[in-house]
Coordinates of C-alpha atoms and ligand atoms in Angstrom, one line a residue:
X1 CA 0.0 0.0 0.0
X2 CA 1.3 3.5 -0.9
X3 CA 1.1 6.5 1.4
X4 CA -0.4 8.6 -1.4
X5 CA -2.8 5.9 -2.7
X6 CA -6.2 7.7 -2.7
X7 CA -8.0 4.4 -2.8
X8 CA -6.6 3.4 0.6
X9 CA -8.5 4.2 3.7
X10 CA -6.8 6.7 5.9
X11 CA -5.4 5.3 9.2
X12 CA -7.2 6.5 12.3
X13 CA -4.3 6.7 14.7
X14 CA -0.6 7.6 14.5
X15 CA 0.3 4.0 15.5
X16 CA -1.9 2.6 12.8
X17 CA -0.3 4.9 10.2
X18 CA 3.2 3.7 11.2
X19 CA 2.1 0.1 11.0
X20 CA 0.3 0.7 7.7
X21 CA 3.3 2.2 5.8
X22 CA 6.4 1.1 7.6
X23 CA 7.4 -2.5 7.8
X24 CA 8.1 -3.3 11.4
X25 CA 10.5 -6.0 12.5
X26 CA 10.3 -7.2 16.1
X27 CA 13.7 -8.0 17.6
X28 CA 14.1 -9.4 21.1
X29 CA 17.0 -7.4 22.4
X30 CA 19.4 -9.3 24.7
X31 CA 17.2 -12.4 24.2
X32 CA 17.7 -16.1 23.5
X33 CA 15.4 -17.6 21.0
X34 CA 15.3 -21.0 22.6
X35 CA 14.7 -20.0 26.2
X36 CA 13.1 -16.7 25.6
X37 CA 15.1 -15.5 28.6
X38 CA 16.5 -12.0 28.5
X39 CA 20.2 -12.3 28.9
X40 CA 21.0 -8.8 30.1
X41 CA 18.5 -6.0 30.8
X42 CA 19.7 -2.4 30.9
X43 CA 21.5 -1.8 34.2
X44 CA 22.2 -5.5 34.8
X45 CA 25.6 -6.6 36.0
X46 CA 27.5 -8.1 32.9
X47 CA 29.6 -11.1 33.6
X48 CA 32.0 -11.1 30.7
X49 CA 33.0 -14.6 29.7
X50 CA 36.6 -15.2 28.8
X51 CA 37.3 -16.1 25.2
X52 CA 40.4 -16.7 23.2
X53 CA 41.0 -16.4 19.5
X54 CA 42.8 -14.4 16.9
X55 CA 41.2 -11.0 17.6
X56 CA 41.5 -11.4 21.4
X57 CA 45.2 -12.2 21.0
X58 CA 45.7 -9.2 18.8
X59 CA 43.8 -7.0 21.2
X60 CA 45.7 -8.2 24.2
X61 CA 49.1 -7.7 22.5
X62 CA 48.1 -4.2 21.3
X63 CA 46.9 -3.4 24.9
X64 CA 50.1 -4.7 26.3
X65 CA 52.2 -2.5 24.1
X66 CA 49.9 0.5 24.7
X67 CA 49.9 0.0 28.5
X68 CA 53.7 -0.5 28.5
X69 CA 54.0 2.9 26.6
X70 CA 51.7 4.6 29.1
X71 CA 53.8 3.3 32.1
X72 CA 57.3 3.8 30.7
X73 CA 56.9 7.1 28.8
X74 CA 56.9 9.5 31.8
X75 CA 60.0 7.7 33.2
X76 CA 62.1 8.4 30.1
X77 CA 64.8 11.1 30.2
X78 CA 66.2 13.1 27.3
X79 CA 69.1 15.5 27.6
X80 CA 68.8 15.6 31.4
X81 CA 65.0 16.3 31.4
X82 CA 61.8 14.3 31.4
X83 CA 61.3 13.4 27.7
X84 CA 57.5 13.8 27.8
X85 CA 56.1 16.4 30.3
X86 CA 53.0 18.5 30.0
X87 CA 54.0 21.0 32.6
X88 CA 50.8 23.1 33.2
X89 CA 52.2 25.2 36.1
X90 CA 55.2 26.3 33.8
X91 CA 52.9 26.5 30.7
X92 CA 55.1 24.3 28.6
X93 CA 54.8 20.9 26.9
X94 CA 58.0 19.0 26.3
X95 CA 58.2 16.2 23.8
X96 CA 61.8 15.1 23.5
X97 CA 63.7 17.9 21.9
X98 CA 60.5 19.9 21.2
X99 CA 59.2 22.3 23.9
X100 CA 55.8 23.9 23.1
X101 CA 54.8 27.2 24.7
X102 CA 51.5 29.1 24.8
X103 CA 52.9 30.9 21.7
X104 CA 52.8 27.5 19.9
X105 CA 49.0 27.3 20.3
X106 CA 48.6 26.8 16.5
X107 CA 50.8 23.8 16.6
X108 CA 48.7 22.3 19.4
X109 CA 45.6 23.1 17.4
X110 CA 47.1 21.2 14.4
X111 CA 47.8 18.2 16.6
X112 CA 44.1 18.2 17.8
X113 CA 42.7 18.6 14.2
X114 CA 45.0 15.9 12.9
X115 CA 43.9 13.6 15.7
X116 CA 40.2 14.3 14.9
X117 CA 40.6 13.6 11.2
X118 CA 42.6 10.4 11.9
X119 CA 39.6 9.3 14.0
X120 CA 37.2 10.2 11.2
X121 CA 39.3 8.3 8.7
X122 CA 39.7 5.2 10.8
X123 CA 36.0 5.2 11.8
X124 CA 34.8 5.5 8.2
X125 CA 37.1 2.7 7.2
X126 CA 36.9 0.2 10.1
X127 CA 34.2 1.5 12.4
X128 CA 34.8 1.7 16.1
X129 CA 38.1 -0.3 16.2
X130 CA 39.5 2.6 18.4
X131 CA 36.9 1.7 21.0
X132 CA 37.6 -2.0 20.9
X133 CA 41.3 -2.0 20.7
X134 CA 42.8 1.3 21.9
X135 CA 40.4 3.3 24.0
X136 CA 41.7 3.6 27.6
X137 CA 38.2 2.8 28.9
X138 CA 38.2 -0.6 27.2
X139 CA 41.8 -1.4 27.9
X140 CA 41.4 -0.6 31.7
X141 CA 38.1 -2.4 31.8
X142 CA 39.7 -5.6 30.4
X143 CA 42.6 -5.2 32.9
X144 CA 40.0 -5.0 35.7
X145 CA 38.1 -8.0 34.4
X146 CA 41.5 -9.9 34.4
X147 CA 41.9 -9.1 38.1
X148 CA 38.3 -10.2 38.7
X149 CA 38.9 -13.5 36.9
X150 CA 42.0 -14.2 38.8
X151 CA 40.4 -13.5 42.2
X152 CA 36.7 -14.5 41.8
X153 CA 36.9 -17.1 38.9
X154 CA 35.1 -17.5 35.7
X155 CA 32.0 -15.6 34.6
X156 CA 29.7 -18.3 36.1
X157 CA 31.7 -18.5 39.3
X158 CA 31.4 -14.7 39.7
X159 CA 27.7 -14.8 39.0
X160 CA 27.3 -17.5 41.7
X161 CA 29.5 -15.7 44.2
X162 CA 27.4 -12.5 43.8
X163 CA 24.2 -14.5 44.5
X164 CA 25.6 -16.0 47.7
X165 CA 24.9 -14.5 51.1
X166 CA 27.8 -12.8 52.8
X167 CA 30.3 -15.5 53.9
X168 CA 34.0 -15.7 54.6
X169 CA 34.9 -16.8 51.1
X170 CA 32.9 -14.0 49.6
X171 CA 34.3 -11.3 51.9
X172 CA 37.9 -12.4 51.3
X173 CA 37.6 -12.5 47.5
X174 CA 35.7 -9.2 47.3
X175 CA 38.2 -7.5 49.6
X176 CA 41.1 -8.8 47.6
X177 CA 39.5 -7.7 44.3
X178 CA 38.7 -4.2 45.4
X179 CA 42.2 -3.8 47.0
X180 CA 43.8 -5.0 43.7
X181 CA 41.6 -2.6 41.8
X182 CA 42.3 0.3 44.1
X183 CA 46.1 -0.3 44.1
X184 CA 46.1 -0.5 40.3
X185 CA 44.0 2.7 40.1
X186 CA 46.4 4.5 42.4
X187 CA 49.3 3.4 40.2
X188 CA 47.4 4.5 37.1
X189 CA 46.7 7.9 38.7
X190 CA 50.4 8.4 39.7
X191 CA 51.5 7.5 36.2
X192 CA 49.0 9.8 34.7
X193 CA 50.0 12.7 37.0
X194 CA 53.6 12.0 36.0
X195 CA 52.8 13.3 32.5
X196 CA 51.9 16.7 34.1
X197 CA 54.4 16.9 37.0
X198 CA 58.0 15.6 37.2
X199 CA 57.7 11.9 37.6
X200 CA 60.7 11.1 39.8
X201 CA 59.8 13.8 42.3
X202 CA 56.2 12.7 42.3
X203 CA 57.0 9.1 43.2
X204 CA 59.5 10.2 45.9
X205 CA 56.9 12.5 47.4
X206 CA 54.1 9.9 47.4
X207 CA 56.3 7.2 48.9
X208 CA 57.6 9.6 51.6
X209 CA 54.1 10.9 52.2
X210 CA 55.3 14.4 51.3
X211 CA 52.9 15.4 48.5
X212 CA 51.2 18.7 48.5
X213 CA 47.5 18.8 49.4
X214 CA 46.7 19.7 45.8
X215 CA 48.6 16.8 44.4
X216 CA 47.1 14.4 46.9
X217 CA 43.6 15.6 45.8
X218 CA 44.5 15.1 42.1
X219 CA 45.8 11.6 42.8
X220 CA 42.7 10.7 44.9
X221 CA 40.4 12.0 42.1
X222 CA 42.2 10.0 39.4
X223 CA 42.4 6.9 41.6
X224 CA 38.6 6.9 42.2
X225 CA 37.9 7.9 38.6
X226 CA 39.8 4.8 37.3
X227 CA 38.3 2.6 40.0
X228 CA 34.8 3.8 39.2
X229 CA 35.1 3.8 35.4
X230 CA 36.9 0.5 34.9
X231 CA 35.6 -1.3 38.0
X232 CA 32.0 -0.3 38.3
X233 CA 30.7 1.7 35.3
X234 CA 32.4 -0.1 32.5
X235 CA 30.1 -0.4 29.5
X236 CA 27.9 2.4 31.0
X237 CA 30.6 4.9 30.1
X238 CA 30.6 3.7 26.5
X239 CA 26.8 3.6 26.2
X240 CA 25.8 6.7 28.0
X241 CA 28.8 9.0 28.6
X242 CA 31.1 8.7 25.6
X243 CA 30.3 11.4 22.9
X244 CA 32.1 9.4 20.2
X245 CA 29.6 6.6 20.5
X246 CA 26.9 9.1 19.6
X247 CA 28.4 10.7 16.5
X248 CA 30.3 7.8 15.1
X249 CA 27.2 6.6 13.2
X250 CA 27.4 9.8 11.1
X251 CA 30.7 8.5 9.7
X252 CA 29.5 5.0 8.9
X253 CA 28.4 3.9 5.5
X254 CA 27.5 0.6 3.8
X255 CA 31.2 -0.1 3.1
X256 CA 32.5 0.5 6.7
X257 CA 34.1 -2.6 8.2
X258 CA 32.2 -3.6 11.3
X259 CA 31.5 -6.8 13.3
X260 CA 28.3 -8.3 11.9
X261 CA 26.3 -11.5 12.0
X262 CA 25.6 -13.2 8.7
X263 CA 21.9 -13.7 9.2
X264 CA 21.4 -15.3 5.7
X265 CA 23.8 -18.0 6.7
X266 CA 22.9 -18.2 10.4
X267 CA 19.1 -18.2 10.3
X268 CA 17.1 -19.9 11.3
X269 CA 19.0 -20.5 14.4
X270 CA 18.5 -23.5 16.7
X271 CA 20.0 -26.3 18.6
X272 CA 21.1 -29.5 16.8
X273 CA 23.5 -32.3 17.3
X274 CA 27.0 -32.1 15.9
X275 CA 26.4 -35.0 13.5
X276 CA 22.9 -33.9 12.5
X277 CA 22.3 -32.4 9.0
X278 CA 21.0 -29.0 10.1
X279 CA 20.2 -28.0 6.5
X280 CA 17.8 -30.9 6.3
X281 CA 16.3 -29.7 9.6
X282 CA 15.7 -26.3 8.0
X283 CA 18.3 -24.7 10.3
X284 CA 21.0 -22.2 9.5
X285 CA 24.6 -22.3 11.0
X286 CA 23.7 -20.5 14.3
X287 CA 23.3 -23.1 17.0
X288 CA 21.9 -20.4 19.3
X289 CA 24.4 -21.2 22.0
X290 CA 24.4 -17.5 23.2
X291 CA 28.3 -17.6 23.5
X292 CA 28.5 -14.4 21.4
X293 CA 26.4 -12.6 23.9
X294 CA 28.2 -14.0 27.0
X295 CA 31.7 -12.7 25.8
X296 CA 30.4 -9.3 24.8
X297 CA 31.7 -6.6 27.1
X298 CA 28.7 -4.4 26.4
X299 CA 26.2 -7.2 26.8
X300 CA 24.6 -7.0 23.4
X301 CA 23.5 -9.6 20.9
X302 CA 25.1 -8.9 17.6
X303 CA 22.6 -11.1 15.9
X304 CA 20.1 -8.3 16.4
X305 CA 22.0 -6.2 13.8
X306 CA 24.4 -3.3 14.0
X307 CA 24.0 -1.5 17.3
X308 CA 25.6 1.7 18.6
X309 CA 26.7 -0.2 21.7
X310 CA 29.0 -2.5 19.7
X311 CA 32.7 -1.4 20.2
X312 CA 34.0 -3.6 17.5
X313 CA 36.2 -5.6 19.9
X314 CA 35.8 -8.9 18.0
X315 CA 35.2 -11.0 21.1
X316 CA 32.0 -12.4 19.5
X317 CA 33.9 -13.2 16.3
X318 CA 36.4 -15.3 18.2
X319 CA 33.7 -17.0 20.3
X320 CA 31.6 -17.8 17.3
X321 CA 34.5 -19.1 15.3
X322 CA 35.3 -21.4 18.1
X323 CA 31.8 -22.8 18.0
X324 CA 31.9 -23.1 14.2
X325 CA 35.2 -25.0 14.5
X326 CA 33.6 -27.4 17.0
X327 CA 30.6 -27.9 14.8
X328 CA 32.9 -28.4 11.7
X329 CA 31.2 -25.4 10.0
X330 CA 33.0 -22.7 8.1
X331 CA 34.2 -19.8 10.4
X332 CA 33.0 -16.3 9.9
X333 CA 29.3 -16.5 10.8
X334 CA 30.1 -13.4 12.9
X335 CA 32.9 -11.6 11.2
X336 CA 34.5 -8.2 10.3
X337 CA 32.6 -7.3 7.2
X338 CA 30.6 -4.6 5.5
X339 CA 26.9 -4.2 5.0
X340 CA 27.4 -4.3 1.2
X341 CA 29.4 -7.6 1.4
X342 CA 26.6 -9.1 3.6
X343 CA 24.0 -8.1 1.0
X344 CA 26.1 -9.7 -1.8
X345 CA 26.8 -6.3 -3.3
X346 CA 30.1 -4.9 -4.5
X347 CA 32.4 -3.5 -1.7
X348 CA 33.9 0.0 -2.3
X349 CA 36.8 0.3 -0.1
X350 CA 38.1 3.4 -1.9
X351 CA 35.1 5.7 -1.8
X352 CA 34.9 9.4 -2.0
X353 CA 34.3 10.0 1.8
X354 CA 37.3 7.9 2.7
X355 CA 39.5 9.4 0.0
X356 CA 38.4 12.9 1.2
X357 CA 39.4 12.2 4.8
X358 CA 42.7 10.6 3.5
X359 CA 43.6 13.6 1.4
X360 CA 42.8 16.0 4.3
X361 CA 44.9 13.8 6.6
X362 CA 47.9 13.9 4.3
X363 CA 47.5 17.7 3.8
X364 CA 47.2 18.3 7.5
X365 CA 50.1 16.0 8.4
X366 CA 52.3 17.9 5.8
X367 CA 51.3 21.2 7.2
X368 CA 52.0 20.1 10.7
X369 CA 55.5 18.8 9.8
X370 CA 56.2 22.1 8.0
X371 CA 55.0 24.1 11.0
X372 CA 57.4 22.1 13.2
X373 CA 60.3 22.3 10.8
X374 CA 59.8 26.1 10.3
X375 CA 59.2 26.8 14.0
X376 CA 61.5 29.4 15.5
X377 CA 62.2 28.5 19.2
X378 CA 62.5 32.1 20.1
X379 CA 60.0 34.8 21.0
X380 CA 60.3 38.6 21.7
X381 CA 57.9 40.8 23.6
X382 CA 58.4 44.5 23.4
X383 CA 56.9 46.6 26.2
X384 CA 57.1 50.4 25.8
X385 CA 57.6 52.7 28.8
X386 CA 54.0 53.8 29.4
X387 CA 54.8 56.7 31.7
X388 CA 56.6 58.8 29.1
X389 CA 56.4 58.0 25.3
X390 CA 59.4 60.1 24.5
X391 CA 61.8 62.4 26.3
X392 CA 64.7 64.7 25.4
X393 CA 68.0 63.7 26.8
X394 CA 70.9 66.0 27.8
X395 CA 72.3 65.9 24.1
X396 CA 69.0 67.2 22.8
X397 CA 68.3 63.8 21.2
X398 CA 64.9 62.1 21.4
X399 CA 64.9 59.0 23.7
X400 CA 62.3 56.2 23.9
X401 CA 62.5 53.5 26.6
X402 CA 61.7 49.8 26.0
X403 CA 61.7 46.6 28.0
X404 CA 62.5 43.6 25.7
X405 CA 61.5 40.1 26.9
X406 CA 63.4 37.4 25.1
X407 CA 62.0 33.9 25.5
X408 CA 64.4 31.1 24.7
X409 CA 61.9 28.3 23.7
X410 CA 64.7 25.8 23.0
X411 CA 66.3 23.3 25.4
X412 CA 69.9 24.8 25.2
X413 CA 71.4 28.1 26.6
X414 CA 71.7 30.5 23.7
X415 CA 73.4 33.8 23.0
X416 CA 71.5 36.3 21.0
X417 CA 72.4 39.6 19.2
X418 CA 69.9 42.4 19.2
X419 CA 69.5 45.2 16.8
X420 CA 67.0 47.7 15.5
X421 CA 66.2 49.2 12.0
X422 CA 63.8 51.8 10.7
X423 CA 65.6 55.1 11.7
X424 CA 69.1 56.1 10.6
X425 CA 71.8 56.9 13.2
X426 CA 70.0 55.6 16.2
X427 CA 71.9 55.0 19.4
X428 CA 71.3 51.8 21.4
X429 CA 71.7 52.2 25.2
X430 CA 71.9 48.8 26.9
X431 CA 73.2 45.3 26.1
X432 CA 73.1 44.2 22.5
X433 CA 74.2 40.7 23.2
X434 CA 72.6 38.4 25.9
X435 CA 72.8 34.8 26.9
X436 CA 69.4 33.3 27.8
X437 CA 69.2 30.1 29.7
X438 CA 67.1 27.3 28.1
X439 CA 63.3 27.7 28.6
X440 CA 63.6 31.0 30.3
X441 CA 62.7 34.6 29.7
X442 CA 65.4 37.3 29.8
X443 CA 64.1 40.8 30.6
X444 CA 66.3 43.5 29.1
X445 CA 65.6 47.2 29.6
X446 CA 67.0 49.4 26.8
X447 CA 66.6 52.8 25.4
X448 CA 67.0 54.3 21.8
X449 CA 68.0 57.8 21.1
X450 CA 68.1 59.7 17.9
X451 CA 68.7 63.3 16.6
X452 CA 65.2 64.9 16.2
X453 CA 66.2 65.9 12.6
X454 CA 66.3 62.2 11.7
X455 CA 62.5 61.9 12.6
X456 CA 60.2 62.8 9.8
X457 CA 56.9 62.4 11.8
X458 CA 55.6 62.2 15.3
X459 CA 55.6 58.4 15.1
X460 CA 58.0 56.2 13.1
X461 CA 57.7 52.4 12.7
X462 CA 60.8 50.5 13.7
X463 CA 61.8 46.8 13.8
X464 CA 63.7 45.0 16.5
X465 CA 65.7 41.9 15.4
X466 CA 66.9 39.1 17.7
X467 CA 69.4 36.7 16.2
X468 CA 71.0 33.6 17.7
X469 CA 74.8 33.7 17.4
X470 CA 75.9 31.0 19.8
X471 CA 75.7 28.0 19.6
X472 CA 75.4 28.4 15.9
X473 CA 71.8 28.4 14.8
X474 CA 69.3 29.9 12.5
X475 CA 66.9 31.3 15.1
X476 CA 66.0 34.8 14.2
X477 CA 62.9 36.9 14.7
X478 CA 61.8 40.4 14.0
X479 CA 59.2 42.4 15.9
X480 CA 57.6 45.7 15.0
X481 CA 57.3 48.6 17.3
X482 CA 57.1 52.4 17.2
X483 CA 59.4 55.3 18.0
X484 CA 57.8 58.5 19.2
X485 CA 58.9 62.1 18.8
X486 CA 58.2 64.8 21.4
X487 CA 55.0 66.8 20.8
Ligands
SF4_501 S1 28.2 -17.8 19.0 FE1 27.7 -18.1 16.9 S2 26.5 -20.0 16.9 FE2 26.5 -19.3 19.0 S3 24.7 -18.0 19.2 FE3 26.3 -16.7 18.6 S4 26.1 -16.6 16.4 FE4 25.0 -18.4 17.1
SF4_502 S1 29.0 -7.3 19.7 FE1 30.9 -8.3 19.4 S2 32.3 -6.8 18.6 FE2 30.5 -5.8 19.4 S3 31.1 -5.2 21.5 FE3 30.0 -7.1 21.6 S4 31.6 -8.7 21.5 FE4 32.6 -6.8 20.9

């Protein structure tokens, strides 16, 4: 029936209108077809079952490398300083031999834009793999689940333990688990804080109980944030708090690689013996064992179709492949695939949206590299004497007073030569050569004087130049200012 078919009788209610024109498919979310039982209802505790397989090994190895980087990075030293330090109190970010200052805000903006486009590109290409493989929330949740398994046992044992009344075994296991979680959270918080405050001092201060009240507060906050997010909230963060989960669907298209269930092959699902000919029984390859749901960290049933809760972790792929192997069926009933491939259509891996993101990514990376290469690690602030714009000195010359602030943004002590151009025969009173320590500001008061006959107007534009002369370098900057005559 067509919506604009004049021969059709008009629906009386809104619900009737929807049912008349839009085909509705009832899906039983979190359900099992055989038992009809709901596996997980929203808000239920999810007992994630352990699974092994190719994607889980890949994820664990990536997580291990990622976690090792997180732990080791703030301990690394370079040229006598912490290699990676985002020092907020000193307003400078150090990345090996690069120190970024508030003056480098454009560079930081480039980093953020590049990160965003990288995420768009990856999401369009392979969906939410960031969530499944690299997101700290997922990595820490899996680490916390690992502690849980070691102390409380398998998913079934954990479920049983939670149902038990309070007893000695339960108290011991729960206490041990929460202590392990809290200690690990504290270590995470200390490592995280070490990216923003010198790591070695921080650890000495913590272990000698000599931290400032502010640092103690920061550590307490991040300890409980880690404990709460990875221990208690887990998938709730992904489902209800993460903004990326909400907008990622805007980047998806029918050629995006995601985890999906091949319903053509799997349905109709149902139990059968290993030796039975399921095709003759009118069954598809899905044996409805529910294993794909039991291993899912967000507790969803991928057989219900693509859902925003899916973090593309591949746990259900490994679980189902294991089942297929046992049943002697082809693997890949649940697999990383695209909607087009599932529908039997041609897959377009190189499509305009992806190419667009790719081209933008290359352009932005090039611009970022150019910006870093051409960056001059030197800055000059010129402050004029506000009390008196110009004065006449004892020679009858016109004198202007300035304060020059020279910021050495590099990691070495440098000597700079200073000069001025714009007015002929100007006299410079003050130092014209200064040595500025690494990452410090040198404040230099100077004055310029000139014969009034050299001045053609009340105000003349002048240019200060600061040039690095030792150690040999190419750092040179120019800054405009003005020279005023007397009224
Ligand atoms: S793991 Fe595979 S066979 Fe078992 S219910 Fe899930 S899709 Fe079906
Ligand atoms: S549905 Fe599969 S891929 Fe998606 S989150 Fe669950 S286990 Fe991971």
